[in-house]
Amino acid sequence: MSVVEHRGASAGVVPCYVLTVSDSRSRETDTSGQAVASLLVEAGHTIIDHALVPDEPARVADLVRGVLQRGDVRAIITTGGTGIAPRDSTVEALAGLFDRQLPGFGELFRMLSFEQIGPAAMLSRATAGTAGRHVLFLLPGSEHAVRLAMTRLILPELGHVVRELSR
């Protein structure tokens, strides 16, 4: 089956959970989480919930484990905590939940980011993986980076990824 055929058979509406991981943002100042949610809705997907938690690995992991147990979410998209600062711990908190890592996502994100910001792109640890029938995308906290990942990588393939996880 070709890529076009796969996309044609993809899930149309994906129920999503948006999670912002930040010590410094509030609901009002969370432009990255708001961007994820609005881009998903504009693309026809559903936001089941949107939470904001501090960079506390145990709290982040517990929250995501709970979301994975729900029957109404297929994609979890996080923003924040993927850099190299000492408090950036989203990758450590969540990568252990992956059944399969999607290394191509991080590689492509850093390539696209390099085209825009140069070598600073190597500081990003953005990644993705699957957990059961769920896909998790771990994005940086920068709104610009979030918009790049969403428009160039996630939105074009989200339905396809969910379809593959349903087979």
mmCIF file of C-alpha atoms in Angstrom:
data_model
loop_
_atom_site.group_PDB
_atom_site.id
_atom_site.type_symbol
_atom_site.label_atom_id
_atom_site.label_comp_id
_atom_site.label_asym_id
_atom_site.label_seq_id
_atom_site.Cartn_x
_atom_site.Cartn_y
_atom_site.Cartn_z
ATOM 1 C CA MET A 1 0.000 0.000 0.000
ATOM 2 C CA SER A 2 1.386 3.418 -0.917
ATOM 3 C CA VAL A 3 1.810 6.328 1.488
ATOM 4 C CA VAL A 4 -1.161 8.047 -0.163
ATOM 5 C CA GLU A 5 -3.317 4.939 0.333
ATOM 6 C CA HIS A 6 -2.199 4.642 3.968
ATOM 7 C CA ARG A 7 -3.094 8.270 4.628
ATOM 8 C CA GLY A 8 -6.453 7.774 2.940
ATOM 9 C CA ALA A 9 -7.250 4.923 5.315
ATOM 10 C CA SER A 10 -6.036 6.848 8.377
ATOM 11 C CA ALA A 11 -8.090 7.712 11.414
ATOM 12 C CA GLY A 12 -9.914 10.975 10.712
ATOM 13 C CA VAL A 13 -10.434 12.306 14.216
ATOM 14 C CA VAL A 14 -7.895 11.467 16.909
ATOM 15 C CA PRO A 15 -8.762 12.055 20.574
ATOM 16 C CA CYS A 16 -5.768 13.829 22.137
ATOM 17 C CA TYR A 17 -4.467 14.789 25.556
ATOM 18 C CA VAL A 18 -2.232 17.867 25.774
ATOM 19 C CA LEU A 19 0.212 18.165 28.662
ATOM 20 C CA THR A 20 2.418 21.166 29.402
ATOM 21 C CA VAL A 21 5.377 20.460 31.675
ATOM 22 C CA SER A 22 6.691 23.701 33.146
ATOM 23 C CA ASP A 23 7.786 25.262 36.405
ATOM 24 C CA SER A 24 7.233 28.780 35.109
ATOM 25 C CA ARG A 25 4.061 28.798 33.010
ATOM 26 C CA SER A 26 0.453 29.200 34.027
ATOM 27 C CA ARG A 27 -2.688 28.451 32.018
ATOM 28 C CA GLU A 28 -2.648 32.067 30.841
ATOM 29 C CA THR A 29 1.027 32.084 29.767
ATOM 30 C CA ASP A 30 1.100 28.562 28.305
ATOM 31 C CA THR A 31 1.302 29.614 24.659
ATOM 32 C CA SER A 32 2.921 26.328 23.608
ATOM 33 C CA GLY A 33 0.191 24.116 25.058
ATOM 34 C CA GLN A 34 -2.426 26.452 23.635
ATOM 35 C CA ALA A 35 -0.749 26.200 20.212
ATOM 36 C CA VAL A 36 -0.797 22.386 20.337
ATOM 37 C CA ALA A 37 -4.479 22.372 21.271
ATOM 38 C CA SER A 38 -5.550 24.940 18.691
ATOM 39 C CA LEU A 39 -3.610 23.272 15.866
ATOM 40 C CA LEU A 40 -5.141 19.900 16.737
ATOM 41 C CA VAL A 41 -8.661 21.341 16.750
ATOM 42 C CA GLU A 42 -8.049 23.222 13.481
ATOM 43 C CA ALA A 43 -6.989 19.901 11.939
ATOM 44 C CA GLY A 44 -10.236 18.264 13.088
ATOM 45 C CA HIS A 45 -8.965 16.340 16.104
ATOM 46 C CA THR A 46 -10.483 16.340 19.587
ATOM 47 C CA ILE A 47 -8.877 17.596 22.804
ATOM 48 C CA ILE A 48 -10.013 15.321 25.624
ATOM 49 C CA ASP A 49 -8.110 17.316 28.238
ATOM 50 C CA HIS A 50 -5.245 19.784 28.657
ATOM 51 C CA ALA A 51 -3.174 19.819 31.852
ATOM 52 C CA LEU A 52 -0.209 21.791 33.143
ATOM 53 C CA VAL A 53 2.191 20.274 35.698
ATOM 54 C CA PRO A 54 5.601 21.269 37.070
ATOM 55 C CA ASP A 55 8.843 19.575 35.997
ATOM 56 C CA GLU A 56 8.495 16.808 38.577
ATOM 57 C CA PRO A 57 9.260 13.455 36.894
ATOM 58 C CA ALA A 58 7.171 11.276 39.221
ATOM 59 C CA ARG A 59 4.163 13.559 38.887
ATOM 60 C CA VAL A 60 4.476 13.707 35.086
ATOM 61 C CA ALA A 61 4.838 9.926 34.802
ATOM 62 C CA ASP A 62 1.899 9.257 37.152
ATOM 63 C CA LEU A 63 -0.355 11.624 35.227
ATOM 64 C CA VAL A 64 0.542 10.065 31.861
ATOM 65 C CA ARG A 65 0.140 6.522 33.235
ATOM 66 C CA GLY A 66 -3.374 7.528 34.275
ATOM 67 C CA VAL A 67 -4.140 8.937 30.836
ATOM 68 C CA LEU A 68 -2.877 5.717 29.226
ATOM 69 C CA GLN A 69 -5.407 3.771 31.312
ATOM 70 C CA ARG A 70 -8.294 5.829 29.968
ATOM 71 C CA GLY A 71 -10.234 4.556 27.008
ATOM 72 C CA ASP A 72 -10.867 7.937 25.429
ATOM 73 C CA VAL A 73 -7.354 9.100 24.403
ATOM 74 C CA ARG A 74 -5.144 7.852 21.558
ATOM 75 C CA ALA A 75 -2.440 10.556 21.398
ATOM 76 C CA ILE A 76 -0.624 12.393 24.168
ATOM 77 C CA ILE A 77 1.320 15.478 23.179
ATOM 78 C CA THR A 78 3.552 17.104 25.769
ATOM 79 C CA THR A 79 5.374 20.395 25.588
ATOM 80 C CA GLY A 80 8.281 21.363 27.816
ATOM 81 C CA GLY A 81 11.065 19.586 29.648
ATOM 82 C CA THR A 82 12.937 18.239 26.605
ATOM 83 C CA GLY A 83 16.009 20.468 26.773
ATOM 84 C CA ILE A 84 19.252 19.925 28.666
ATOM 85 C CA ALA A 85 18.691 22.156 31.710
ATOM 86 C CA PRO A 86 18.841 20.289 35.025
ATOM 87 C CA ARG A 87 15.053 20.555 35.535
ATOM 88 C CA ASP A 88 14.235 19.289 31.993
ATOM 89 C CA SER A 89 13.056 15.786 32.838
ATOM 90 C CA THR A 90 10.090 14.972 30.601
ATOM 91 C CA VAL A 91 12.107 12.515 28.511
ATOM 92 C CA GLU A 92 13.340 10.667 31.596
ATOM 93 C CA ALA A 93 9.843 10.663 33.098
ATOM 94 C CA LEU A 94 8.103 9.256 30.017
ATOM 95 C CA ALA A 95 10.528 7.305 27.806
ATOM 96 C CA GLY A 96 10.256 4.362 30.187
ATOM 97 C CA LEU A 97 6.566 4.114 29.285
ATOM 98 C CA PHE A 98 7.323 3.559 25.593
ATOM 99 C CA ASP A 99 6.800 0.106 24.102
ATOM 100 C CA ARG A 100 8.512 1.374 20.968
ATOM 101 C CA GLN A 101 10.527 4.489 20.374
ATOM 102 C CA LEU A 102 10.020 6.471 17.162
ATOM 103 C CA PRO A 103 13.571 7.769 16.634
ATOM 104 C CA GLY A 104 12.695 9.209 13.236
ATOM 105 C CA PHE A 105 10.488 11.825 14.869
ATOM 106 C CA GLY A 106 13.308 13.355 16.908
ATOM 107 C CA GLU A 107 15.746 13.080 14.031
ATOM 108 C CA LEU A 108 13.391 14.834 11.619
ATOM 109 C CA PHE A 109 12.427 17.464 14.179
ATOM 110 C CA ARG A 110 16.073 18.348 14.832
ATOM 111 C CA MET A 111 16.763 18.459 11.070
ATOM 112 C CA LEU A 112 13.862 20.853 10.483
ATOM 113 C CA SER A 113 14.839 22.863 13.532
ATOM 114 C CA PHE A 114 18.458 23.076 12.329
ATOM 115 C CA GLU A 115 17.216 24.623 9.085
ATOM 116 C CA GLN A 116 15.587 27.383 11.140
ATOM 117 C CA ILE A 117 17.831 27.949 14.157
ATOM 118 C CA GLY A 118 21.148 26.344 13.280
ATOM 119 C CA PRO A 119 23.288 24.213 15.591
ATOM 120 C CA ALA A 120 21.252 25.038 18.706
ATOM 121 C CA ALA A 121 18.845 22.387 17.379
ATOM 122 C CA MET A 122 21.159 19.728 18.808
ATOM 123 C CA LEU A 123 20.107 20.775 22.324
ATOM 124 C CA SER A 124 16.604 19.414 21.773
ATOM 125 C CA ARG A 125 15.741 15.974 23.071
ATOM 126 C CA ALA A 126 12.286 15.963 21.474
ATOM 127 C CA THR A 127 11.197 12.382 20.942
ATOM 128 C CA ALA A 128 8.191 10.163 20.386
ATOM 129 C CA GLY A 129 7.114 6.641 21.120
ATOM 130 C CA THR A 130 4.191 4.300 21.441
ATOM 131 C CA ALA A 131 2.621 2.850 24.554
ATOM 132 C CA GLY A 132 0.084 0.191 23.706
ATOM 133 C CA ARG A 133 -2.371 1.748 21.271
ATOM 134 C CA HIS A 134 -1.252 5.277 22.154
ATOM 135 C CA VAL A 135 1.320 7.573 20.598
ATOM 136 C CA LEU A 136 3.258 10.055 22.716
ATOM 137 C CA PHE A 137 5.029 13.089 21.276
ATOM 138 C CA LEU A 138 7.400 14.936 23.620
ATOM 139 C CA LEU A 139 7.939 18.454 22.288
ATOM 140 C CA PRO A 140 10.053 21.396 23.449
ATOM 141 C CA GLY A 141 8.519 24.254 25.418
ATOM 142 C CA SER A 142 9.103 26.861 22.722
ATOM 143 C CA GLU A 143 5.927 27.857 20.895
ATOM 144 C CA HIS A 144 7.862 28.195 17.646
ATOM 145 C CA ALA A 145 9.281 24.666 18.034
ATOM 146 C CA VAL A 146 5.834 23.311 18.870
ATOM 147 C CA ARG A 147 4.329 24.867 15.755
ATOM 148 C CA LEU A 148 7.147 23.433 13.640
ATOM 149 C CA ALA A 149 6.680 19.908 15.017
ATOM 150 C CA MET A 150 2.911 20.034 14.790
ATOM 151 C CA THR A 151 2.612 21.424 11.262
ATOM 152 C CA ARG A 152 5.484 19.597 9.608
ATOM 153 C CA LEU A 153 5.474 16.231 11.394
ATOM 154 C CA ILE A 154 2.623 15.424 13.753
ATOM 155 C CA LEU A 155 -0.504 16.686 12.007
ATOM 156 C CA PRO A 156 0.356 15.213 8.590
ATOM 157 C CA GLU A 157 0.844 11.726 10.117
ATOM 158 C CA LEU A 158 -1.232 11.588 13.314
ATOM 159 C CA GLY A 159 -4.157 9.698 11.784
ATOM 160 C CA HIS A 160 -1.783 7.297 10.037
ATOM 161 C CA VAL A 161 0.117 6.576 13.272
ATOM 162 C CA VAL A 162 -3.109 5.891 15.175
ATOM 163 C CA ARG A 163 -4.366 3.650 12.383
ATOM 164 C CA GLU A 164 -1.149 1.619 12.490
ATOM 165 C CA LEU A 165 -1.464 1.228 16.264
ATOM 166 C CA SER A 166 -5.021 -0.062 15.802
ATOM 167 C CA ARG A 167 -4.107 -2.900 13.466
#
